[in-house]
XYZ file of C-alpha atoms in Angstrom:
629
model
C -2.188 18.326 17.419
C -6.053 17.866 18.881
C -7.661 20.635 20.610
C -10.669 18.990 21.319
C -9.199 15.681 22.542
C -11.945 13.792 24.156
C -14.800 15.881 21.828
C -14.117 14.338 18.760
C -17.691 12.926 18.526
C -19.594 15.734 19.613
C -17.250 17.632 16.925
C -18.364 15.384 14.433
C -21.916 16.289 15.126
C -21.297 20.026 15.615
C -19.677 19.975 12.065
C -22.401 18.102 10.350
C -25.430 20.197 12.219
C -23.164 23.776 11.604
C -22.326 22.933 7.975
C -26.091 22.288 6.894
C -27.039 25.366 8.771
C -24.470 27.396 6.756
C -25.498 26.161 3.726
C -29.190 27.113 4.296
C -28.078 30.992 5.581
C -26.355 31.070 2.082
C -29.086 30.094 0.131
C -31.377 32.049 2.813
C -29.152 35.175 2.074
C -29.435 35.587 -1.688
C -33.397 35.651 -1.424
C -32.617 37.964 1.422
C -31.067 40.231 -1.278
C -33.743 40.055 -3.068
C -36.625 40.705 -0.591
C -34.422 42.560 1.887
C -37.087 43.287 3.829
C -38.858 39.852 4.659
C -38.436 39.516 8.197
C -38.914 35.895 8.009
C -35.698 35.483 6.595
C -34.064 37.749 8.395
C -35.240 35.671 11.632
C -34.362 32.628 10.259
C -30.646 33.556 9.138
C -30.681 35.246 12.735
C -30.877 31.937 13.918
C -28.700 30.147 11.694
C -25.708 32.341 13.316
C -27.127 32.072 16.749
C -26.845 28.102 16.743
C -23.896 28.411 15.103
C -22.857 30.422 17.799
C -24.183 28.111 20.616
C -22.479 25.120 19.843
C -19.064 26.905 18.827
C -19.602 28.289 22.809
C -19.943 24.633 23.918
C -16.831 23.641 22.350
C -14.741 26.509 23.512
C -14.366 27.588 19.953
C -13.842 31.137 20.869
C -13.070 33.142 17.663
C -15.664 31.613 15.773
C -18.329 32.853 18.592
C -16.816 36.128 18.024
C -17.564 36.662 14.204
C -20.961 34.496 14.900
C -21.813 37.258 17.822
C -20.597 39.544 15.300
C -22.907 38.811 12.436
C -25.822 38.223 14.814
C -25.957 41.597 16.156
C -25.694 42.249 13.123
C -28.875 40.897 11.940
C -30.512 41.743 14.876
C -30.173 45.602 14.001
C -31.443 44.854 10.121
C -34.259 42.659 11.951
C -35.261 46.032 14.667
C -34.659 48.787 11.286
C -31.898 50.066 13.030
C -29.820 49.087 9.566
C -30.690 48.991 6.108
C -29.248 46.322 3.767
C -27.258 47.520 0.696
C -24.688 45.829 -1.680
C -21.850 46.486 0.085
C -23.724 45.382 3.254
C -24.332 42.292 2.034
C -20.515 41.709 0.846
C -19.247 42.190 4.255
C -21.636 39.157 5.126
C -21.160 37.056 2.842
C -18.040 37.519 3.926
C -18.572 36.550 7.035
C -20.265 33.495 6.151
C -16.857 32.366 3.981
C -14.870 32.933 6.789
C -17.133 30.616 9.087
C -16.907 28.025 6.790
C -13.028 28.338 6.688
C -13.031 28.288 10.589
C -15.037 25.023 9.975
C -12.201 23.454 7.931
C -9.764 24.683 10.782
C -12.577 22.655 13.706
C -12.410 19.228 11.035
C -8.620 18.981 11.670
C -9.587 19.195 15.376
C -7.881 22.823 15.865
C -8.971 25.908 17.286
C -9.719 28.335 14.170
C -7.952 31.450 13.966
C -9.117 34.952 14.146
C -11.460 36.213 11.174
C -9.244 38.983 9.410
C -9.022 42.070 11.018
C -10.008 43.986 7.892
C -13.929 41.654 7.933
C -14.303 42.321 11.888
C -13.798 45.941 10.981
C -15.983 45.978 8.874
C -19.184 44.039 10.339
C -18.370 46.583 13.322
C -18.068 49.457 10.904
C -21.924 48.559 9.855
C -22.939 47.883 13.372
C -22.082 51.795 14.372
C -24.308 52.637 11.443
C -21.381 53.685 8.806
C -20.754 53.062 5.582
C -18.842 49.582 4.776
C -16.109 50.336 2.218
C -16.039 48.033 -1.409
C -12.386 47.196 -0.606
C -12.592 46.617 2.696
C -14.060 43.090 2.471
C -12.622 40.328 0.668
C -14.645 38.648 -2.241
C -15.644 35.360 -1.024
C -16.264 33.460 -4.286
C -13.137 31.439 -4.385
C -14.158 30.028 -1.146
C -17.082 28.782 -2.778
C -15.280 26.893 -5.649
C -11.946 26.232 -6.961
C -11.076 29.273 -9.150
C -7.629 31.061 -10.110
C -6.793 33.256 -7.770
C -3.843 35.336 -8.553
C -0.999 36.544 -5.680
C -1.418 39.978 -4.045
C 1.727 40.870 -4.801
C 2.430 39.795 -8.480
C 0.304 40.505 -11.125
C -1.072 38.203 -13.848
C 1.738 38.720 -16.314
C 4.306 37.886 -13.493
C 3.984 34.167 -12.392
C 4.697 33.209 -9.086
C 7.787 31.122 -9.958
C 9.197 30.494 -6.537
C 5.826 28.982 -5.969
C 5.574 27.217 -9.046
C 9.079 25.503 -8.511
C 8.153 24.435 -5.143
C 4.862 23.207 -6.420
C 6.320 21.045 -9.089
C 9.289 19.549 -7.369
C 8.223 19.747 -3.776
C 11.636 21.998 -3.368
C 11.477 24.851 -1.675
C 13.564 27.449 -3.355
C 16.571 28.979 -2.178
C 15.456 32.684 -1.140
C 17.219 35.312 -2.995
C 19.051 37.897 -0.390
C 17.810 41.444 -0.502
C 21.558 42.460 -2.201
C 20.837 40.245 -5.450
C 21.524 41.066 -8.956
C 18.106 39.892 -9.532
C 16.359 41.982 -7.122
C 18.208 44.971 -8.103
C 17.476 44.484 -11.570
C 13.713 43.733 -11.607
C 12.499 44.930 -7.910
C 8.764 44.156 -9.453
C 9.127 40.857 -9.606
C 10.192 39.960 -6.219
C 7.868 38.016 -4.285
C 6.805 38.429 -0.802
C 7.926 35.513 1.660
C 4.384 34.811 2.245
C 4.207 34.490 -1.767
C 7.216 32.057 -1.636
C 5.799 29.730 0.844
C 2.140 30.223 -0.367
C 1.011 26.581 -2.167
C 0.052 27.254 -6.172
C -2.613 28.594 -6.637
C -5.992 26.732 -7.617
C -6.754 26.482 -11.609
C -10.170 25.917 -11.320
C -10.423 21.906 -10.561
C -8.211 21.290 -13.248
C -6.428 17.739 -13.106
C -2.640 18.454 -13.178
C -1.495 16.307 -15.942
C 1.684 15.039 -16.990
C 2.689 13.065 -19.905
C 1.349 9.487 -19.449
C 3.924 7.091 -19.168
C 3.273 4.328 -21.995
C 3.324 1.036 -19.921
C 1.424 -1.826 -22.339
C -1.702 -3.059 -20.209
C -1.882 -0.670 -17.544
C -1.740 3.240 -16.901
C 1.512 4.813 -16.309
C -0.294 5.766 -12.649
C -2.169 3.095 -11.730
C 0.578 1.506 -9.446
C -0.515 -1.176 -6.829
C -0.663 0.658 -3.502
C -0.529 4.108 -4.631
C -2.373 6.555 -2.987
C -1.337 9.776 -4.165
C -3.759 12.618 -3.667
C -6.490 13.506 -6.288
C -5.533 16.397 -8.616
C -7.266 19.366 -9.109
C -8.967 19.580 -5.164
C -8.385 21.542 -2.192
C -6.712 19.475 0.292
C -10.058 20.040 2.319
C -11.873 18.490 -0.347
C -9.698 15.426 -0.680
C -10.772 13.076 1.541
C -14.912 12.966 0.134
C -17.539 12.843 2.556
C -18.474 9.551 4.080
C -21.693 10.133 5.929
C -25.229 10.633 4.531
C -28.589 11.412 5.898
C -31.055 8.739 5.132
C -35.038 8.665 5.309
C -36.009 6.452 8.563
C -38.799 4.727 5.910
C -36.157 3.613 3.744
C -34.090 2.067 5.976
C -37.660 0.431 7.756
C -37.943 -1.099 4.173
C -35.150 -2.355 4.314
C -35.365 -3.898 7.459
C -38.354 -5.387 6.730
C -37.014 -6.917 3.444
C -34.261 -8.410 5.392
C -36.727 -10.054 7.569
C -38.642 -11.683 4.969
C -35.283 -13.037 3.139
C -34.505 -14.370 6.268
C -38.238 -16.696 6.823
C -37.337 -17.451 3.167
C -33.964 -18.845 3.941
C -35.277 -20.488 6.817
C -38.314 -22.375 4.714
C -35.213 -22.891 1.878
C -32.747 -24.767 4.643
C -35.783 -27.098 5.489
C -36.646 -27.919 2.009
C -32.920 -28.714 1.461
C -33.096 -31.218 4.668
C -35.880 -32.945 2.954
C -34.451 -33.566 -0.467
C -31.515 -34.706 1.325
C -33.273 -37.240 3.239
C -34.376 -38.358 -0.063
C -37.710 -36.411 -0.508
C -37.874 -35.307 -3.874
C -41.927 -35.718 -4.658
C -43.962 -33.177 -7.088
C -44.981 -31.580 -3.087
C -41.217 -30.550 -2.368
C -40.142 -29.471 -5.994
C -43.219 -27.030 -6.247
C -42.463 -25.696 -2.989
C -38.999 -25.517 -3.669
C -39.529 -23.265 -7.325
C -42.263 -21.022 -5.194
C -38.980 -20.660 -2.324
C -36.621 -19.812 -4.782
C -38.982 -17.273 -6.793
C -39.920 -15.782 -3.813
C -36.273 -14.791 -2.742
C -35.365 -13.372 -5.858
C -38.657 -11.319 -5.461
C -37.200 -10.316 -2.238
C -33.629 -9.657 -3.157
C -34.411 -7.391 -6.103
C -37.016 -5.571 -4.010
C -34.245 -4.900 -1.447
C -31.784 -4.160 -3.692
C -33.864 -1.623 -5.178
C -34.470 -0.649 -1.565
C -30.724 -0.359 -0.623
C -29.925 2.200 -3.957
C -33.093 3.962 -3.045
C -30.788 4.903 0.300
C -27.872 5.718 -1.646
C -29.758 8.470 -3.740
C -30.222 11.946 -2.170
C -31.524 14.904 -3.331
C -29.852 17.270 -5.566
C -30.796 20.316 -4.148
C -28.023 19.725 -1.748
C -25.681 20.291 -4.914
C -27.617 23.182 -6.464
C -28.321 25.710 -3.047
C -24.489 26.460 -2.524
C -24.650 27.596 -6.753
C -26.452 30.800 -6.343
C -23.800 32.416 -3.623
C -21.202 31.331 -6.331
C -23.001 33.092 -9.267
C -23.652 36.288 -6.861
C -20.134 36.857 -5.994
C -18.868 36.411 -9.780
C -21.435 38.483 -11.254
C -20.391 41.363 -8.494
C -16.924 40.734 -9.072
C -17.442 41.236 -13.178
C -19.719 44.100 -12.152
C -22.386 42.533 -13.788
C -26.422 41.746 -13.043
C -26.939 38.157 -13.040
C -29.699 35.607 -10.934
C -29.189 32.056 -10.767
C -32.754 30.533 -10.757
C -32.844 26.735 -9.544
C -35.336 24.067 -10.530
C -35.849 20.589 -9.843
C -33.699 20.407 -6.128
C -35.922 17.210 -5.309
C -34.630 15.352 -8.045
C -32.425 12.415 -6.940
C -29.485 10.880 -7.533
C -26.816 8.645 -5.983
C -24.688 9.978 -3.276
C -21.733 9.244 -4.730
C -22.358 11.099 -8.109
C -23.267 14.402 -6.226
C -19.951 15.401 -5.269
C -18.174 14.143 -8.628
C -20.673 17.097 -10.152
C -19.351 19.613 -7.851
C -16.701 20.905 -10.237
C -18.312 20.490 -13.395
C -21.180 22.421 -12.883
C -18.771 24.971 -10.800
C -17.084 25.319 -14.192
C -20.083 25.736 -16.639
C -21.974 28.210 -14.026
C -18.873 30.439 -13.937
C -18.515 30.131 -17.941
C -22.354 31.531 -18.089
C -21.494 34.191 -15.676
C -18.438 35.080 -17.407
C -18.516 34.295 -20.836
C -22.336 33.315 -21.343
C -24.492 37.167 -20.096
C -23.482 40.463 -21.574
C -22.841 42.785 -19.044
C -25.866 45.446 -18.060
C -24.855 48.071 -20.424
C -24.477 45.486 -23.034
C -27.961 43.817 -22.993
C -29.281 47.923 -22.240
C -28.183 48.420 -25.724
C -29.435 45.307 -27.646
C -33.186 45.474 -25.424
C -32.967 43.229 -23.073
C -33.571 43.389 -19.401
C -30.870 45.024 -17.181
C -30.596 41.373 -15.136
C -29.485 38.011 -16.404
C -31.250 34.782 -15.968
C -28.956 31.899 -15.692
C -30.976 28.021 -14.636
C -29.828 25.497 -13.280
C -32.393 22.583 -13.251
C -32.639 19.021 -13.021
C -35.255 16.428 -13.898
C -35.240 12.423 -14.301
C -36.118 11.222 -17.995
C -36.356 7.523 -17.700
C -33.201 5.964 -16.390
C -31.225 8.782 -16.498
C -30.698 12.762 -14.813
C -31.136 15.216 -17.000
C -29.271 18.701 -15.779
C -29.155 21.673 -18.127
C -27.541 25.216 -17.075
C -29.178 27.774 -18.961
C -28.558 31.299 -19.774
C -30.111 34.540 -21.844
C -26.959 35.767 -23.185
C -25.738 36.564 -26.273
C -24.831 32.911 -27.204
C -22.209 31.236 -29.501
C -21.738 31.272 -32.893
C -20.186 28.237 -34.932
C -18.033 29.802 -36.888
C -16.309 32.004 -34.494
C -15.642 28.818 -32.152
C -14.239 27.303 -35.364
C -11.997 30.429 -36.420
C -10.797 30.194 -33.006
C -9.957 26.416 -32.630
C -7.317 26.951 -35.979
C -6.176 30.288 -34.483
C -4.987 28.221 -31.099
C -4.054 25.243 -33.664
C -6.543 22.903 -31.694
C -7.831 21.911 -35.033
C -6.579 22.073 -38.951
C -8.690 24.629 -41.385
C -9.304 20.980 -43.476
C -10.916 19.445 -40.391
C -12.500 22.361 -39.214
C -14.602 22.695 -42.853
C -15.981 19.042 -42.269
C -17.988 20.183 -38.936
C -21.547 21.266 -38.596
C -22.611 23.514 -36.224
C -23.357 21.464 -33.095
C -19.593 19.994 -33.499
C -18.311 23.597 -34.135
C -19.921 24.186 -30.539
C -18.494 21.097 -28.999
C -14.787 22.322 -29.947
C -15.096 24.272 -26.718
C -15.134 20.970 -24.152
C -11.262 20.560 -25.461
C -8.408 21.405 -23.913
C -6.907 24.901 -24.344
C -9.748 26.335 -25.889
C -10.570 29.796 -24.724
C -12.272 32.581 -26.667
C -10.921 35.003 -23.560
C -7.769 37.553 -25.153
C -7.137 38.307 -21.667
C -6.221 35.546 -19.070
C -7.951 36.896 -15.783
C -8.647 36.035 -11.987
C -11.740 34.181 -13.647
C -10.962 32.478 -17.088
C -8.896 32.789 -20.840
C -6.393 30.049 -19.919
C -8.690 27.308 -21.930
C -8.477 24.859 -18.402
C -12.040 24.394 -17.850
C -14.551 23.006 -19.867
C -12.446 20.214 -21.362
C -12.387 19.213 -17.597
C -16.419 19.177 -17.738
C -16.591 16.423 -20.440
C -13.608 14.535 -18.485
C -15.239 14.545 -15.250
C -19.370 13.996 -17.223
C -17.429 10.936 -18.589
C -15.975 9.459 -15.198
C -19.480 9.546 -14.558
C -20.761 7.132 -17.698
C -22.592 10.769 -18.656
C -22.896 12.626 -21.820
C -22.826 16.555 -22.580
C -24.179 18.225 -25.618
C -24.182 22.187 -26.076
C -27.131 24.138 -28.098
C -27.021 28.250 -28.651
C -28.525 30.497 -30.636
C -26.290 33.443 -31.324
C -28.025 36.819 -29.383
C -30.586 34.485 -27.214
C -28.265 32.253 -25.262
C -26.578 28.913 -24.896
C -27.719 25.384 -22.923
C -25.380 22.975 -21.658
C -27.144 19.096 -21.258
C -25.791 16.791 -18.991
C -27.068 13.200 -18.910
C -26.205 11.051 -16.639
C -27.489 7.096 -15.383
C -29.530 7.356 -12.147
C -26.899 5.290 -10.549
C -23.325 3.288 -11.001
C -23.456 1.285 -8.572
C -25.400 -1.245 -11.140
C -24.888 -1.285 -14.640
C -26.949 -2.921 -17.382
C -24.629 -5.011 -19.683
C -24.724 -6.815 -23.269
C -22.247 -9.521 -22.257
C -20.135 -11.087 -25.219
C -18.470 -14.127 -25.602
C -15.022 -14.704 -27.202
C -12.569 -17.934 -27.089
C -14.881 -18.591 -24.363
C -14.493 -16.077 -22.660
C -17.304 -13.406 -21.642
C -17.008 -9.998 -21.744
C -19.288 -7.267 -20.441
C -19.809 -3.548 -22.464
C -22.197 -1.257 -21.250
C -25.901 -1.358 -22.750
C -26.046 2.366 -22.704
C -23.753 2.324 -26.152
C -25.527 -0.518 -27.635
C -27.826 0.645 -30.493
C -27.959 -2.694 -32.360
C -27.092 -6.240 -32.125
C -26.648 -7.637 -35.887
C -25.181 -10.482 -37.545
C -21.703 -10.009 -39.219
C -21.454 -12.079 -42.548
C -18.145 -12.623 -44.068
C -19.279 -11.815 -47.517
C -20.863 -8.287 -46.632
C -17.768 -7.338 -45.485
C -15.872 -4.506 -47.571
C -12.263 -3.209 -47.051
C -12.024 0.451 -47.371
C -8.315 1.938 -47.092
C -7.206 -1.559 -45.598
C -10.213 -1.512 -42.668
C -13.193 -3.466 -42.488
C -16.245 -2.098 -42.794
C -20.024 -3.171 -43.519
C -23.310 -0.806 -44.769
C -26.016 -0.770 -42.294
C -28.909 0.791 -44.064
C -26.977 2.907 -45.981
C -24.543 4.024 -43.587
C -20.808 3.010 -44.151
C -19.673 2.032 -40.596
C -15.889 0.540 -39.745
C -16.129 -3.053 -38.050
C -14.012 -3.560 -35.335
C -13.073 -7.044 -33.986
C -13.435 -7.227 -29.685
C -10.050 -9.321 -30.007
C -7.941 -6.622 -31.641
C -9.534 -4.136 -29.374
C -7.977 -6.158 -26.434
C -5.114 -7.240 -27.793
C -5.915 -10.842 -28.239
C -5.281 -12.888 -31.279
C -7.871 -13.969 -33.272
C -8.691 -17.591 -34.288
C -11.980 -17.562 -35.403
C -13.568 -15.093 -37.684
C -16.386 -13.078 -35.377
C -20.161 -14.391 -36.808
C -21.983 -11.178 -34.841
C -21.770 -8.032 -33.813
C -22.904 -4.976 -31.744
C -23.756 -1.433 -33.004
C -21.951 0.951 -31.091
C -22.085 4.271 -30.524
C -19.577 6.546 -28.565
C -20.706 10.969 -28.969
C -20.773 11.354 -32.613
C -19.172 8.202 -33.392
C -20.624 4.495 -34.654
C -19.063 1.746 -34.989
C -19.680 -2.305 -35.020
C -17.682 -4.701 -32.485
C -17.588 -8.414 -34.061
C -17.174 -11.010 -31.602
C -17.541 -14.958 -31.102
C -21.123 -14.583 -30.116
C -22.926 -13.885 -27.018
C -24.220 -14.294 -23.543
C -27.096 -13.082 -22.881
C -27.379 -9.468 -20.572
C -27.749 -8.536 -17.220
C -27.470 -6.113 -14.478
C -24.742 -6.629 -12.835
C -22.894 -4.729 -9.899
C -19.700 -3.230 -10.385
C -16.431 -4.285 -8.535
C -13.829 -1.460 -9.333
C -10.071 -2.058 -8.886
C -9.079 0.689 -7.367
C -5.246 0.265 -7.081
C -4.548 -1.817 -10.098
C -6.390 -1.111 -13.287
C -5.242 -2.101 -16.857
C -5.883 -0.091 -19.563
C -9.992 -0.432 -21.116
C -11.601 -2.216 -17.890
C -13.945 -0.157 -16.122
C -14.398 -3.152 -13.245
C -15.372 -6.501 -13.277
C -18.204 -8.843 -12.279
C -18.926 -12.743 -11.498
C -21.642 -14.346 -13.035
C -24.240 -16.797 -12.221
C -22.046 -19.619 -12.921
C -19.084 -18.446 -10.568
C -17.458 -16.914 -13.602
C -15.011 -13.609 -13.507
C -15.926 -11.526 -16.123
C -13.914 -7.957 -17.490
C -16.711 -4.896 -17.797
C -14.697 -3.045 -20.647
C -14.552 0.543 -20.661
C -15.277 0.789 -24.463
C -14.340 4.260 -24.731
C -10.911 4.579 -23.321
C -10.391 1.126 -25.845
C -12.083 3.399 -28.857
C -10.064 6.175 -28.023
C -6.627 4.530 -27.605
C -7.251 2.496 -31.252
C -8.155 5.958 -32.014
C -4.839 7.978 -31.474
């Protein structure tokens, strides 16, 4: 069904102008909180709901001008004195602001939004008559924000929704139990409300719902040409990603002007060809010819450099919709926190930015909720009543740099290490052979959680092994540091792009291979005779260090008839390692093809050389991990 039949376009605009102008009131409101009476940013959110409100008008939107005339008036009164803003205050817009961007959802699907709850317009007109908003009488707006667990009104967290859970898993619905049941009778508590029943599960944080991979040899179990079953662990709004983006005019003038100059040099190339092939072939033509063909691949790395350049956008449009999330948390733990941002100009490819989303969701709520002590806490140890948590962002070389910071009372090895054999994540034997920064990493895997208690917020051990997942999707790295009583730093390092990837390409039974140059810390020769079998593996010492030598045909599962003459010093996180193959091929940078609906197992995309030659980009660490298991 299309409300708006014949508006579609001047939807599409609507959305894009209304959505960046809600994200700016958000990040306008928390300084607001903080300066509540700077009358510059009470004008400028004033305004944010009043164009809101004027093209919602225009398209007939009519309960969405409502809460937007709503909230207005609302600010108007703050900006004339007539109100003063308070905590509670602020809930109720904040609030309001959720429930615009839900009505925004409801105007992408080309349907007139419903009404805001009855209990939020209460309340903004509770405020506007001068009384006091109640806590409870606006809903807390954080899990609009970001996908966190949110629990069912009616059953409590020790009684699962299992109606819902059963219709989730087998797309079922399940038969609904009359009101004269045995089961009803028995355990009235339990019963859940038919909204409950028909409600979808609830969200576990952007956690990929897994089930046991089906072992099919050269190929994952899902990767089945054609399929196009939904991504895991999303809203269904977030699903389908965001296609447009907002480029500098300058960029794309480069570009144009690049394109123009390739062109002349085509031109001046097609003439030289007609001469040579009229049997011109003098010193005169050759030079020109070498000067031609230098002077286009000047020109085609300068515009692809130029073309990235419009694919990267500042981060900043990540990092503002953070502090509204960190807010509503700290409120709802009853705790004192301020997210403080740094580095928002940094950029980095569009693409990458909303593949971060959940990541950094997840380590910003684990400062909130795990990382700061609440006020009373830090009170008693001397430290100020508010915590600091930053987010920042820098580019080091070829790479983005993006650490989340806190001030809390930190980590300590050991305790993440008595944990991990508590929840049998790791054996006591294992556990003795880590130091410190690998005790700390025990937290990225799954079902580790040093919560007792599962809440609304975390203790079910679901989100940071989805962190390193998703930083690894992304070619990027994490590494944790803490000092116990001062706080804790997450580091997330990630290539400025992946669109092109430098490559170390390898060559065996004459075929080439590609592994990314990121891993690469060594190329070396591999002599038969310094080869050593320990526990029936080959292995070689490279300056003193005992590394395992792995062959790139066993890796792939090819046989090998030659025995490998070099080899590459790898490293994957904590672990080295040295892949022997036939020789190689020289390396490049070389753009990535992905195959999207048919992938085999341990190839990240593939490539075609100068020469007109396919060539396999390996993923090296789903291969290392497999051998691995």
């Amino acid at each position: 069904m299309n409300d708006f039949a014949g508006m579609e376009e001047l939807m599409q605009d609507f959305l894009t102008e209304g959505s960046d102008l809600l994200s700016d009131v958000d990040s306008k409101l928390i300084d607001l909180e903080k300066q509540p009476h700077d009358r510059d940013l009470l004008n400028i959110i004033f305004r944010g709901f009043h164009t809101i409100k004027g093209g919602a008008g225009f398209l007939n939107a009519t309960e969405l001008v409502t809460l937007c005339h709503l909230t207005e008036n609302l600010f108007d009164n703050l900006r004339n004195g007539e109100l003063v803003l308070n905590a509670d205050l602020m809930d109720a817009i904040f609030a309001a602001t959720g429930e615009v961007r839900l009505m925004f959802d409801s105007l992408g699907q080309y349907k007139q939004p419903e009404a805001a709850p009855p209990h939020l317009i209460s309340a903004l007109q509770a405020a506007l008559n001068g009384e006091a908003v109640g806590v409870s009488a606006v809903t807390p707006q954080a899990a609009i924000l970001e996908p966190a667990v949110a629990s069912s009104p009616s059953l409590s967290v020790s009684s699962p929704d299992w109606p819902a859970l059963y219709q989730a898993l087998t797309a079922i619905a399940p038969v609904p139990v009359q009101a004269g049941s045995d089961v009803i009778s028995v355990v009235p508590e339990l019963t859940p409300s038919p909204a409950a029943i028909q409600a979808p599960l609830p969200s576990t944080g952007g956690v990929e719902a897994t089930s046991p991979e089906i072992r099919s040899f050269g190929r994952r179990g899902n990767d089945i040409p054609g399929n196009k079953a939904p991504a895991a662990g999303r809203r269904e709004s977030e699903v389908g990603k965001d296609n447009t983006i907002r480029v500098d005019t300058d960029r794309l003038d480069q570009v144009l002007n690049l394109s123009g100059e390739i062109g002349l040099t085509k031109n001046r190339l097609t003439h030289l060809r007609t001469d040579i092939l009229q049997g011109r072939s003098d010193a005169a033509i050759l030079l020109a010819l070498d000067e031609s063909v230098s002077q286009l691949d000047m020109l085609v790395v300068n515009l692809q450099n130029a073309v990235m350049k419009t694919r990267m956008q500042p981060i900043g449009r990540l990092f503002n919709k953070y502090p509204r999330l960190a807010r509503d948390l700290a409120r709802q733990l009853g705790k004192d926190v301020e997210l403080v941002l740094s580095g928002e100009e940094t950029e980095i490819d569009k693409t990458m930015i909303e593949d971060l989303n959940d990541p950094l969701v997840h380590l910003i709520r684990n400062a909130v909720d795990h990382g700061v002590e609440s006020t009373e806490q830090r009170a008693a140890v001397g430290k100020a009543a508010k915590s600091l948590v930053h987010l920042s962002a820098q580019q080091e070389g070829d790479h983005i740099i993006i650490r989340i910071t806190d001030d809390g009372k930190g980590m300590r090895p050991e305790v993440i290490r008595n944990k991990a054999i508590e929840k049998g994540i790791i054996s006591a034997e294992s556990a003795s052979s880590l130091d410190d920064e690998q005790s700390l990493s025990l937290i990225l895997l799954p079902g580790f959680s040093t919560k007792e208690e599962i809440s609304s917020v975390s203790g079910r051990g679901v989100g940071m092994d989805v962190v390193k997942t998703n930083i690894e999707k992304l070619s990027g790295t994490i590494g944790i540091t803490s000092v116990p009583g001062k706080g804790s730093e997450f580091t997330i390092s990630l290539p400025l792009t992946l669109a092109i990837l430098p490559v170390l390409l390898l060559r065996l039974c004459n075929q080439s291979f590609a592994v990314p140059l990121s891993l690469v810390r060594e190329i070396l020769s591999v002599p038969p005779n310094d080869l050593q079998q320990i526990a029936g593996k080959a292995t070689m010492v490279v300056r003193g260090e005992v590394l395992p030598v792995l062959s790139l045909a066993s890796l792939i599962g090819w046989e090998q008839t030659e025995k490998p003459e070099v080899g590459v010093l790898m490293q994957i996180d904590k672990n080295s390692f040295i892949l022997s193959a036939d020789g190689f091929a020289g390396h490049d940078d070389v753009v990535i093809k992905s195959l999207d609906t048919f992938r085999p197992k341990g190839v990240a995309g593939v490539t075609m050389s100068s020469e007109g030659e396919i060539i396999l980009i390996l993923d090296i660490k789903e291969l290392f991990g497999e051998l691995s298991r």
